Short mmCIF file of C-alpha atoms in Angstrom, two decimals:
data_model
loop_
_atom_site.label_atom_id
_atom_site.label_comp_id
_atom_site.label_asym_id
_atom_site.label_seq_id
_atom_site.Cartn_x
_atom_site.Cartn_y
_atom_site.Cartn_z
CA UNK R 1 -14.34 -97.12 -44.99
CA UNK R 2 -15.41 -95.26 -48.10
CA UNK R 3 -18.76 -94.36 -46.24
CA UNK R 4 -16.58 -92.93 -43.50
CA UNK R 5 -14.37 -90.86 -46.15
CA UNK R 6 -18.07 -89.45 -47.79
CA UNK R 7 -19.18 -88.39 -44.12
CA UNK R 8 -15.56 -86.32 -43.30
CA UNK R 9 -15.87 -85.30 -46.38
CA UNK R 10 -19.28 -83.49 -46.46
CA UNK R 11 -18.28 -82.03 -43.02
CA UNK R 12 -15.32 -80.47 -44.25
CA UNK R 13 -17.60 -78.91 -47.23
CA UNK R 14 -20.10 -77.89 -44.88
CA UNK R 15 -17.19 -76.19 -42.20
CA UNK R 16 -15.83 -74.72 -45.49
CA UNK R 17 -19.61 -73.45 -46.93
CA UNK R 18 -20.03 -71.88 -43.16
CA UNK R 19 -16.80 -70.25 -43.04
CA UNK R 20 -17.22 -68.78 -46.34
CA UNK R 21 -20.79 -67.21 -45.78
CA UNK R 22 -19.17 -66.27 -42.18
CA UNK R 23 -16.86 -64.42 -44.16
CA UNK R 24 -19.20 -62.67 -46.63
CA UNK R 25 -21.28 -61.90 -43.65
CA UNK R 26 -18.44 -60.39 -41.83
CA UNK R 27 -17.31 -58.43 -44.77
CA UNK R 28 -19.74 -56.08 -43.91
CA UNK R 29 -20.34 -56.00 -40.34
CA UNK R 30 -18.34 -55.85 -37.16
CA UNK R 31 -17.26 -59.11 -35.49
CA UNK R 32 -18.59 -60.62 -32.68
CA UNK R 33 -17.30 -59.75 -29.43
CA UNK R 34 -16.45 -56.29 -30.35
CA UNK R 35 -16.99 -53.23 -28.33
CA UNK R 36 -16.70 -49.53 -29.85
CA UNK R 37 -15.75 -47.56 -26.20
CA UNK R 38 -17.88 -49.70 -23.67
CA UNK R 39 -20.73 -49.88 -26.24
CA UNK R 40 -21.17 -53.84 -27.90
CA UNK R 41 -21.21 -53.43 -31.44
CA UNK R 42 -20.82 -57.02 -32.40
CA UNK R 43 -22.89 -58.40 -35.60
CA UNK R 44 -24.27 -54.69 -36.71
CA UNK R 45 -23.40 -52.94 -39.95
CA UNK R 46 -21.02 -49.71 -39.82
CA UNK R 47 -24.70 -47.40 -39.93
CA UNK R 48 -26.28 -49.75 -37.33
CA UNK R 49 -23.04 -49.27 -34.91
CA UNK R 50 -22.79 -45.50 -35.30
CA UNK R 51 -27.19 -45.34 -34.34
CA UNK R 52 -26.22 -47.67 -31.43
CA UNK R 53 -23.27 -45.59 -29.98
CA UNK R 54 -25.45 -42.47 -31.11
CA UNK R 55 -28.46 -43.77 -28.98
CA UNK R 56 -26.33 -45.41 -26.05
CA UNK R 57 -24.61 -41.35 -26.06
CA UNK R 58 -27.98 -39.60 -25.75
CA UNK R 59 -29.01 -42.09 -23.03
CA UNK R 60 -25.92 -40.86 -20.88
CA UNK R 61 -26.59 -38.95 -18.03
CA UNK R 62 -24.71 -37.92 -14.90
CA UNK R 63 -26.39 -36.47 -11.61
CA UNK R 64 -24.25 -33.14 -10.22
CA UNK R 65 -23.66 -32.84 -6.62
CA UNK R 66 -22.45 -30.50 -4.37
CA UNK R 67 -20.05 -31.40 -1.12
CA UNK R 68 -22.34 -34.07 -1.47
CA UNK R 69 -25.79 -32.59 -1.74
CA UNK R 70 -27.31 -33.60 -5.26
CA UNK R 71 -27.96 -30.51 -7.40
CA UNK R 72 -29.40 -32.12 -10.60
CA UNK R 73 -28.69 -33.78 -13.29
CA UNK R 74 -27.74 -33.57 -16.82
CA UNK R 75 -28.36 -35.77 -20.08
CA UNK R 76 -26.45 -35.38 -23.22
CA UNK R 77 -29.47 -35.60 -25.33
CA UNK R 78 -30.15 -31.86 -23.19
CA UNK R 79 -27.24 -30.60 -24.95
CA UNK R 80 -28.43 -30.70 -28.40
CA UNK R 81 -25.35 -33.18 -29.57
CA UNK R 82 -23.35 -33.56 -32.75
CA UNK R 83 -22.13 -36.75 -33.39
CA UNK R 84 -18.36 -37.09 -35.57
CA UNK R 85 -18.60 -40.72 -34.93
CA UNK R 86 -18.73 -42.17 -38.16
CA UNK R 87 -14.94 -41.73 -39.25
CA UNK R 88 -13.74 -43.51 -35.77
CA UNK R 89 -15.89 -46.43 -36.35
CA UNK R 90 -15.04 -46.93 -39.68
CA UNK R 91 -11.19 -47.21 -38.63
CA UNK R 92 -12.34 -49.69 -35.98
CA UNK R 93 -14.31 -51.50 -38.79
CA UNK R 94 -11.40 -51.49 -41.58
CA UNK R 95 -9.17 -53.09 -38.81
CA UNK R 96 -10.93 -55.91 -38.44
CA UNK R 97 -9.80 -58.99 -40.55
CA UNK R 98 -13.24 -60.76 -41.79
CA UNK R 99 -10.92 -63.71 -42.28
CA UNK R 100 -10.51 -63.80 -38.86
CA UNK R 101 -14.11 -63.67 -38.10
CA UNK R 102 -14.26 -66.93 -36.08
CA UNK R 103 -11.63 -65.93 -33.57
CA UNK R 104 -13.96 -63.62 -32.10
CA UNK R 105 -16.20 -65.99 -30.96
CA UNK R 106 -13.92 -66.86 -28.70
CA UNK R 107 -12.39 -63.91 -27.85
CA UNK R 108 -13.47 -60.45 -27.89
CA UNK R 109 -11.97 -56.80 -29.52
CA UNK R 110 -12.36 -53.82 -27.30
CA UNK R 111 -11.46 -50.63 -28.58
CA UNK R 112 -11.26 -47.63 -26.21
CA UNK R 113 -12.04 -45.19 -28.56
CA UNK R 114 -12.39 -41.25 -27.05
CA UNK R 115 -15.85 -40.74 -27.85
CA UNK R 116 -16.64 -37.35 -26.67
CA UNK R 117 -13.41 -36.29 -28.87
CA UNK R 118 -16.48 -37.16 -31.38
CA UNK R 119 -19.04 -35.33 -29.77
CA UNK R 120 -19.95 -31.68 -30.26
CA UNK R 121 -22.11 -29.93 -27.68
CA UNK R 122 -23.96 -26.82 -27.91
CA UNK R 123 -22.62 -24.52 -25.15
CA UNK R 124 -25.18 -22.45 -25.11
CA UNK R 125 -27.81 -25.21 -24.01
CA UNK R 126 -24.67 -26.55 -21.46
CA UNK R 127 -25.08 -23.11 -19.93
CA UNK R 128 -28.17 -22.62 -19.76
CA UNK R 129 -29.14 -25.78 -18.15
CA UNK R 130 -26.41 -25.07 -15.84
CA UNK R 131 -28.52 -21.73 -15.21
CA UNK R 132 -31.33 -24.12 -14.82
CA UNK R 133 -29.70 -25.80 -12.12
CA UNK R 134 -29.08 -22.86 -10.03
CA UNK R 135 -25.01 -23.36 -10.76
CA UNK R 136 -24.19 -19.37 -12.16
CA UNK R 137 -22.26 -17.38 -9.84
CA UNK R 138 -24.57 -14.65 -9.09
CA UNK R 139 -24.70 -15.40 -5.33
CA UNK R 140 -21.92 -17.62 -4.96
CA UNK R 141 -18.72 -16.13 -3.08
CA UNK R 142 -15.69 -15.83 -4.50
CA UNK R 143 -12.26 -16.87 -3.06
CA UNK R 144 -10.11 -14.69 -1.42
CA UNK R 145 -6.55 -14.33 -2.31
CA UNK R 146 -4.06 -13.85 0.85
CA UNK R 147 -3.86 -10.76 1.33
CA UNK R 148 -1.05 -8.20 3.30
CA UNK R 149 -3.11 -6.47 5.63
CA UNK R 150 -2.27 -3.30 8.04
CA UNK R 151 -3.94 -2.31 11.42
CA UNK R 152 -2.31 -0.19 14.23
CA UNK R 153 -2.71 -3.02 16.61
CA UNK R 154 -1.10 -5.40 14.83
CA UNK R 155 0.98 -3.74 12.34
CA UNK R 156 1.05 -5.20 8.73
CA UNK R 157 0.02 -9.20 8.38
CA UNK R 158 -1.11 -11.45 5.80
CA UNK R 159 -4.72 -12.71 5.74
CA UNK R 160 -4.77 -16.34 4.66
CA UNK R 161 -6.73 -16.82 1.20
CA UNK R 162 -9.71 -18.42 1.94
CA UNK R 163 -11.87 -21.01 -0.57
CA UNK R 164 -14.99 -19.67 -2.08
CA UNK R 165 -17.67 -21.35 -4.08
CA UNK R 166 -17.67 -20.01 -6.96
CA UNK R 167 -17.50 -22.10 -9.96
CA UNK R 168 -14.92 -21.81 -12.94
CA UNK R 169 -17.62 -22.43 -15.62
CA UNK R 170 -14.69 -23.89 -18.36
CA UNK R 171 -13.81 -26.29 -15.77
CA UNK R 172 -17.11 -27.69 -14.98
CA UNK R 173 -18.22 -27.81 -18.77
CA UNK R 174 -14.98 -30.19 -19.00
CA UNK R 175 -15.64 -31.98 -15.77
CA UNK R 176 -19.27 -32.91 -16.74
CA UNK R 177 -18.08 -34.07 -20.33
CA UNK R 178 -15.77 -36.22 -18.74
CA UNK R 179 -17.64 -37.56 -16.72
CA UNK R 180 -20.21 -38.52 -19.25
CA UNK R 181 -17.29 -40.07 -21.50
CA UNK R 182 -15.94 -41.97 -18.63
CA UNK R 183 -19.16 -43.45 -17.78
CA UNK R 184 -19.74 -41.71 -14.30
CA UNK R 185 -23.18 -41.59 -12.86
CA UNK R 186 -22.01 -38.34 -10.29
CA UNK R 187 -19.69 -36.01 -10.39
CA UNK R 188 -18.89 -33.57 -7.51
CA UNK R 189 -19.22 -29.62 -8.59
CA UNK R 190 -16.92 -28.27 -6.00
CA UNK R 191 -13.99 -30.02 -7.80
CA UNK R 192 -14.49 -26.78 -10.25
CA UNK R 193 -14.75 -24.34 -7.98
CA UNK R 194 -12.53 -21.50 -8.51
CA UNK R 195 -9.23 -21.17 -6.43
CA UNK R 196 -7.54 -18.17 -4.91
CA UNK R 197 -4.76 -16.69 -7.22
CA UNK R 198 -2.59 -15.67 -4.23
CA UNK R 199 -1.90 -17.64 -0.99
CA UNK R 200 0.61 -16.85 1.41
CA UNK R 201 3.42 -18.90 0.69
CA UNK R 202 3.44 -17.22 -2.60
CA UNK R 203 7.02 -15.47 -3.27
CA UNK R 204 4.81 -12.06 -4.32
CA UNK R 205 3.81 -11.94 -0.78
CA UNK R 206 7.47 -13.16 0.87
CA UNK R 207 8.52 -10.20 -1.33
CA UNK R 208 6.20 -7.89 0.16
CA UNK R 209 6.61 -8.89 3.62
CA UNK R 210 10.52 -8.70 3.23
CA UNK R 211 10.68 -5.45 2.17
CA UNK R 212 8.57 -3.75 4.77
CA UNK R 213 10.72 -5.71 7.67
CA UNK R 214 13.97 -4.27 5.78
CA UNK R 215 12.07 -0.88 6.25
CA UNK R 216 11.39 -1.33 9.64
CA UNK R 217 14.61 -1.77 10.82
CA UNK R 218 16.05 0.62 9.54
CA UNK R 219 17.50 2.94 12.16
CA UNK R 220 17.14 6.89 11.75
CA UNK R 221 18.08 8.57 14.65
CA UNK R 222 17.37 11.99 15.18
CA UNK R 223 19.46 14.78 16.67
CA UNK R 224 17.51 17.51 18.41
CA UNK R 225 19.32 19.85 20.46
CA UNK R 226 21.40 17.28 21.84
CA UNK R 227 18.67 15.07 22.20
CA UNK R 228 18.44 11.67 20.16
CA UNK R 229 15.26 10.49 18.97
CA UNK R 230 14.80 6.97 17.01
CA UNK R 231 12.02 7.03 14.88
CA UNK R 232 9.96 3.68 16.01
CA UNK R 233 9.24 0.79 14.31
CA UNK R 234 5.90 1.01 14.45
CA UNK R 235 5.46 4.53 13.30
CA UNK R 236 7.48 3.53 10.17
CA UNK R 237 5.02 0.74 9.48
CA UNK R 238 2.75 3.13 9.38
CA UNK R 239 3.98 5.00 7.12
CA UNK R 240 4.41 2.08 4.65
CA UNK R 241 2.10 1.53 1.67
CA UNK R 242 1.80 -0.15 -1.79
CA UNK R 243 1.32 1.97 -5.09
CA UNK R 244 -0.76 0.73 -8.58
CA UNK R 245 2.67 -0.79 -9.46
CA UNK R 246 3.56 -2.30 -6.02
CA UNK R 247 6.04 -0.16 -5.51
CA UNK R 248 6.88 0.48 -1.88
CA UNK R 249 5.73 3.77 -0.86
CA UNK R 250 6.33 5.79 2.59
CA UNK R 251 3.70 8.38 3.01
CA UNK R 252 5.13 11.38 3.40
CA UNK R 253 1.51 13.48 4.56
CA UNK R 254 1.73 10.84 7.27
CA UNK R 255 5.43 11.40 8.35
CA UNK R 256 4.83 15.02 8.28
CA UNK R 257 1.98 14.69 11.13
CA UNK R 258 5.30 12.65 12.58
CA UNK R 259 7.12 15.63 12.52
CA UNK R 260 4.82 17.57 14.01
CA UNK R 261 4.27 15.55 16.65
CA UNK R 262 8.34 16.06 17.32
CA UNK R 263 7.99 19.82 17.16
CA UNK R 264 4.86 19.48 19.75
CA UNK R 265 7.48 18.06 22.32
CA UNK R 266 10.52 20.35 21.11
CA UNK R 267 9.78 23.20 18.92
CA UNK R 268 10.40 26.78 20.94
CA UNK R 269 7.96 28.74 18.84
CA UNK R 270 4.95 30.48 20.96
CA UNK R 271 6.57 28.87 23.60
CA UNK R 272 6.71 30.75 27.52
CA UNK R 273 10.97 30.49 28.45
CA UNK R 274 12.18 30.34 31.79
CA UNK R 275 15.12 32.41 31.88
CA UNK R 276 17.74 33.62 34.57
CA UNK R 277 17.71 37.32 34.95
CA UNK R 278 20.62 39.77 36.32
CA UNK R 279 18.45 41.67 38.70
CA UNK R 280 15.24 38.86 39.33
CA UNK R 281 16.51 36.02 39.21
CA UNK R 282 14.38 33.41 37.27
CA UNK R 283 11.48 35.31 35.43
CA UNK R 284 9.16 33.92 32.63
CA UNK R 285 9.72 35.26 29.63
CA UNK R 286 6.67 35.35 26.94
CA UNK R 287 6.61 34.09 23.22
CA UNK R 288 8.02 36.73 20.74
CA UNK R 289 9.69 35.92 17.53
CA UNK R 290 13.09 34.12 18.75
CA UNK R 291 12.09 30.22 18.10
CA UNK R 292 12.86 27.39 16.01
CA UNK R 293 10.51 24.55 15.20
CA UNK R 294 11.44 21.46 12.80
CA UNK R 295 10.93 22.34 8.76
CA UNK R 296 7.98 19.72 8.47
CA UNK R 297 8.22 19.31 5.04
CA UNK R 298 11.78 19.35 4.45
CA UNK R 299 12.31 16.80 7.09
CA UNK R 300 9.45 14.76 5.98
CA UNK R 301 11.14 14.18 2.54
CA UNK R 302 14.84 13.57 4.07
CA UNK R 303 13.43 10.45 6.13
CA UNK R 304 11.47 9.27 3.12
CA UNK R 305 14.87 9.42 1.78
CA UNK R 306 16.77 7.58 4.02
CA UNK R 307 13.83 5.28 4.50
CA UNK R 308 14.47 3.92 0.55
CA UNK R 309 18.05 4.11 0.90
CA UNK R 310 17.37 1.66 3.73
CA UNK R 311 20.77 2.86 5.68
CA UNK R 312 20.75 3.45 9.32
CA UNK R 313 21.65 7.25 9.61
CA UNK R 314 22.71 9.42 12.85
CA UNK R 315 21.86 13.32 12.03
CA UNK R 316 20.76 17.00 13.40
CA UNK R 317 17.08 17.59 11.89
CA UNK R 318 16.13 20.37 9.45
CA UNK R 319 15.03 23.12 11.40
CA UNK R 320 13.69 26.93 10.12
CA UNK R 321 13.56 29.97 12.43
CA UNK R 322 15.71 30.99 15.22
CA UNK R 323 17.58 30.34 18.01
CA UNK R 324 17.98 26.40 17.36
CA UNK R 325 21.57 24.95 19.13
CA UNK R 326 22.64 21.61 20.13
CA UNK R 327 22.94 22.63 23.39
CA UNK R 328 19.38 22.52 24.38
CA UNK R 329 18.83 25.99 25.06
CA UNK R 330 17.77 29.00 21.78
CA UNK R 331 18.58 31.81 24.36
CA UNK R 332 22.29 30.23 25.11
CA UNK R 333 24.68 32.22 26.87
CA UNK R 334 24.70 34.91 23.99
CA UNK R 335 22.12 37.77 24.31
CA UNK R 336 20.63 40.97 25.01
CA UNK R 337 18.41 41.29 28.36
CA UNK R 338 15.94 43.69 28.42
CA UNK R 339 14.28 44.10 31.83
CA UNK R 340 11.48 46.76 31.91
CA UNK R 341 10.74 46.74 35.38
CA UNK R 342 14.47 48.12 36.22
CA UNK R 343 14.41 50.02 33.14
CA UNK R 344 17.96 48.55 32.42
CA UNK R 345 19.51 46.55 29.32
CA UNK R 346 22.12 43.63 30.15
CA UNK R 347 24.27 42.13 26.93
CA UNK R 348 26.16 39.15 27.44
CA UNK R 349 28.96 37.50 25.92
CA UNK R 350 29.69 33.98 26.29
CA UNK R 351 28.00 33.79 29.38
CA UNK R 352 29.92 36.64 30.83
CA UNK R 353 28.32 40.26 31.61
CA UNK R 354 30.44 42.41 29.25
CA UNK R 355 27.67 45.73 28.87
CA UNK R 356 24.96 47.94 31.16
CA UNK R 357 22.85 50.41 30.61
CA UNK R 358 19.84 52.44 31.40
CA UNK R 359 16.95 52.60 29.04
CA UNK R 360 13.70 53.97 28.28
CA UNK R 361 10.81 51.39 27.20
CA UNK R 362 7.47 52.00 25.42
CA UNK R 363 5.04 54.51 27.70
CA UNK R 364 1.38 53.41 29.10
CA UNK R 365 -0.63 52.63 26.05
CA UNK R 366 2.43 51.63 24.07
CA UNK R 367 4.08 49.42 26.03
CA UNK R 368 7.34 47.63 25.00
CA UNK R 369 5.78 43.97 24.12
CA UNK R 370 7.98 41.25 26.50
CA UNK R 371 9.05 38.07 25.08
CA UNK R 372 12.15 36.43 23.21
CA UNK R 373 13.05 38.34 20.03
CA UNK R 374 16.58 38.08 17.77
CA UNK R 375 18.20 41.03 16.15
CA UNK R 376 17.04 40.84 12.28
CA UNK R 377 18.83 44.06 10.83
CA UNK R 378 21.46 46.59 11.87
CA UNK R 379 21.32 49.82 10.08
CA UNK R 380 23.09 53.23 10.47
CA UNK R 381 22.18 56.68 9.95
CA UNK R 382 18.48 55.27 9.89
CA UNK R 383 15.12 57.10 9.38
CA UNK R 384 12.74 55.67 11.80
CA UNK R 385 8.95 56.03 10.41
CA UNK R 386 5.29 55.16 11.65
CA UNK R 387 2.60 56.28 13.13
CA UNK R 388 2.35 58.17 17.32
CA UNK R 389 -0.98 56.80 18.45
CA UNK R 390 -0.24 59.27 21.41
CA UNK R 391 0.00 62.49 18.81
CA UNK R 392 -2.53 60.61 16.38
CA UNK R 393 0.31 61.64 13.65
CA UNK R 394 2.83 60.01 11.20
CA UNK R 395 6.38 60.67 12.30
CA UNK R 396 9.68 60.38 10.55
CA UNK R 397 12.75 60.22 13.58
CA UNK R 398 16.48 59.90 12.22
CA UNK R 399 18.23 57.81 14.24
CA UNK R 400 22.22 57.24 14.32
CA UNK R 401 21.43 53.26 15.00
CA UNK R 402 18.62 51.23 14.51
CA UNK R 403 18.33 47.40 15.24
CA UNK R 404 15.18 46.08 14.82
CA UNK R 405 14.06 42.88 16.90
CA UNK R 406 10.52 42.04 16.11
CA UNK R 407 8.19 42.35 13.64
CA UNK R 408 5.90 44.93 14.85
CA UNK R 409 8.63 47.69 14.70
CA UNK R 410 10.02 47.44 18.24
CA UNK R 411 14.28 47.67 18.38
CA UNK R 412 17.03 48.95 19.53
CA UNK R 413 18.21 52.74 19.01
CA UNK R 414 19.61 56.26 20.23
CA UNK R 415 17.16 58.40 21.38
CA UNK R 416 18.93 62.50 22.00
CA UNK R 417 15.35 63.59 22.73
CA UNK R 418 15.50 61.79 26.10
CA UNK R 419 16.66 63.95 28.86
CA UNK R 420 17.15 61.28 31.54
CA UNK R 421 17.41 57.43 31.16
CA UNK R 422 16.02 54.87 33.59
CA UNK R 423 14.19 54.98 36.50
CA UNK R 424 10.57 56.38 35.98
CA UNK R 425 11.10 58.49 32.87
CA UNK R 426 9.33 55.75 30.33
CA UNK R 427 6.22 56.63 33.18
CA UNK R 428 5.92 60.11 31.35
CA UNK R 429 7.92 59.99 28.46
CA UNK R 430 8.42 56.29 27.27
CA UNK R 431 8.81 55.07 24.06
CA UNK R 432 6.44 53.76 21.44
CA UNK R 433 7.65 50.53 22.67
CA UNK R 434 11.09 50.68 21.38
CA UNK R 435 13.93 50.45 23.75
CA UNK R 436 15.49 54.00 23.63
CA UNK R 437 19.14 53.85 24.54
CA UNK R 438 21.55 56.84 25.42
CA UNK R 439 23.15 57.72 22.58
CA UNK R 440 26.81 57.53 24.06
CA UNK R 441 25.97 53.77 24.77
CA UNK R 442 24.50 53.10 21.81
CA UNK R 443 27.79 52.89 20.03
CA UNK R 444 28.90 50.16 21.86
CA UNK R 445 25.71 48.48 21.93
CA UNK R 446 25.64 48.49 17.97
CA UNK R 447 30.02 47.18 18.17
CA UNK R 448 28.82 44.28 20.77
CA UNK R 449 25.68 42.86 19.36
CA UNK R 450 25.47 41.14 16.07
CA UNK R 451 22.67 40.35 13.80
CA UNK R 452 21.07 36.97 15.22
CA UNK R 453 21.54 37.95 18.63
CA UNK R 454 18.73 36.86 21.19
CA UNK R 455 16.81 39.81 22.76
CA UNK R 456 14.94 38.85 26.17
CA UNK R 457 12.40 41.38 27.00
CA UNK R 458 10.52 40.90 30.22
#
């Protein structure tokens, strides 16, 4: 029995000897078991375990691919590393009880420390070996943001943005660091490739598209001489564009040509007239200065304007010169006819012959010029000056009325030199293309016809 007690005894000295050493040994070392982020640690001194994870760090290397194609590979020891490891290890050291040193054979510590958070990398050498690799973006594409997009065929549509595969360099410096701190052996480049900025479902481009549908149906309807004209959808798309602010924008050079293409179909300017004649019945009548075409300009800026206003509108168009009414016709049923072959002037009133009389128009060589003209001026007790190509000599010819109707000189006036009026007389002593009027008729002429009053000369 005593022999037994020695024996237990010397085994509990021994257990007690090997637990002490165990824990002067572990004073100074990590336990077994332990792992410092995936790397094993166990039995090695706090400058041994910061050389392991150093070396087991400059072993790491991950292979880069591209949509599955490898493109090379990269080792940390490339990137001319810094190592901050030494203050994370030591916290993983301090919490380790070397009381507790036995546990660990039978179980194990893992600590899952961040160890590229300890890791400094030279960028320069990251970039450059990404250089090496072929992975700058000198001939890479880049991605397309959607885009609003205008053709005549099609009017304006977004383009869908489209991937390119160009890389963002920040992003693939992270990727590859992660993936060396998470252990990977590949990582796929094309998870770093930039993205577009803009795709369509983006509100911007809603925005966009919203406001040039709102512009498109908006309704202007224009009024020309008792026509109506709705400007088209399609020419108001057109017209549409987006300024450095992305401001919406109508083009007003653009709606201009618009208008011009308006006064093409209506405009009366240098225009041939049919016209119904007392003695002739319908004659043509040439162009003279009685016309009225659509103020380009002007009306270019009032649709602009009612364009951003973005109210439907109903309204007569801005027209300059003469002889514009909504009735369709610039001569109307108000007007002074002229007709040369029967040496005779008509004037009407509301339709309704209310004046007659013979006349003398402009001789051989100066011929009264035909065409539509409108009574500018009505003067009395007027001086009538200019040059006789006939004589070759200026002349200065008082006159009791004078209303002029073109801009060449030609008008309307008593003549006392004529002896006779009518019939052949302008044959051998015509006019210089004015129409000379008896001078008792005159009078009345002057009391019936006001200033704006269509002349027809044919």
């Amino acid at each position: 029995m005593k022999k037994t007690l020695i024996t237990v005894g010397s085994l509990l000295l021994v257990i007690l000897v090997a637990y002490g050493a165990g824990i002067g040994y572990y004073a100074e070392k990590f336990q077994a078991n332990t792992e410092f982020a995936t790397v094993d640690v166990s039995n090695l001194t706090l400058p041994e375990a910061q050389a392991k994870v150093e070396e087991v760090l400059l072993n790491k290397e991950i292979t880069l691919t591209e949509n599955g194609q490898e493109v090379g590979s990269i080792g940390l020891a490339e990137l001319n590393p810094t190592f901050n490891t030494e203050e994370a290890l030591t916290v993983t050291y301090n919490s380790q009880d070397p009381n507790q040193w036995l546990g660990n054979f039978f179980q194990s510590d893992e600590f899952n420390a961040d160890l590229m958070s300890n890791v400094e990398i030279d960028q320069e050498n990251l970039n450059q070996k990404l250089s090496e690799l072929g992975l700058s973006n000198d001939q890479r594409q880049a991605p397309e943001n959607a885009q609003i997009n205008y053709s005549q065929a099609e009017g304006y549509t977004v383009s869908e943005a489209k991937d390119g595969n160009q890389l963002d360099i920040e992003a693939l410096r992270q990727l590859i660091l992660d993936g060396i701190q998470a252990g990977e052996e590949k990582i796929e480049i094309n998870q770093a490739f930039l993205k577009p900025e803009v795709t369509s479902d983006d509100e911007v481009i809603g925005q966009y598209m919203e406001q040039i549908e709102q512009a498109k149906d908006t309704q202007i309807t224009l009024q020309i001489q008792g026509e109506e004209v709705v400007i088209p959808a399609e020419k108001i798309e057109s017209w549409i564009y987006f300024d450095a602010n992305n401001q919406m924008v109508f083009d007003e050079a653009m709606i201009q040509e618009y208008v011009g293409e308006l006064n093409e179909q209506y405009s009366t300017f240098l225009r041939p007239r049919t016209f119904q004649s007392t003695l002739q019945g319908e004659v043509t009548v040439e162009p003279g200065t009685l016309g009225w075409s659509i103020d380009r300009e002007a009306e270019a800026a009032q649709i602009a304007e009612d364009l951003y206003s973005g109210q439907d509108v109903k309204r007569e168009t801005a027209v300059v010169g003469t002889g514009y009414n909504s009735e369709g016709s610039d001569i109307g049923n108000t007007y002074v006819e002229i007709d040369i072959a029967n040496q005779t002037m008509f004037i009407y009133k509301d339709g309704e012959q209310v004046f007659q009389t013979p006349v003398v128009t402009g001789q051989v060589g100066t011929d009264t010029i035909p065409g539509a003209y409108a009574i500018w001026d009505k003067q009395e007790n007027a001086e009538l000056r200019g040059y006789n190509p006939r004589t070759e000599r200026d002349y200065v010819q008082p006159v009791d009325y004078w209303m002029p109707f073109d801009d060449t000189g030609q008008g309307i006036h008593d003549a006392n030199w004529q002896s006779s009026f009518g019939g052949t007389t302008y044959q051998i002593s015509g006019s210089l293309g004015c129409i000379n009027t008896p001078p008792e008729a005159m009078a009345t002429v002057f009391e019936l016809v006001e200033v704006g009053t269509p002349v027809v000369v044919f």
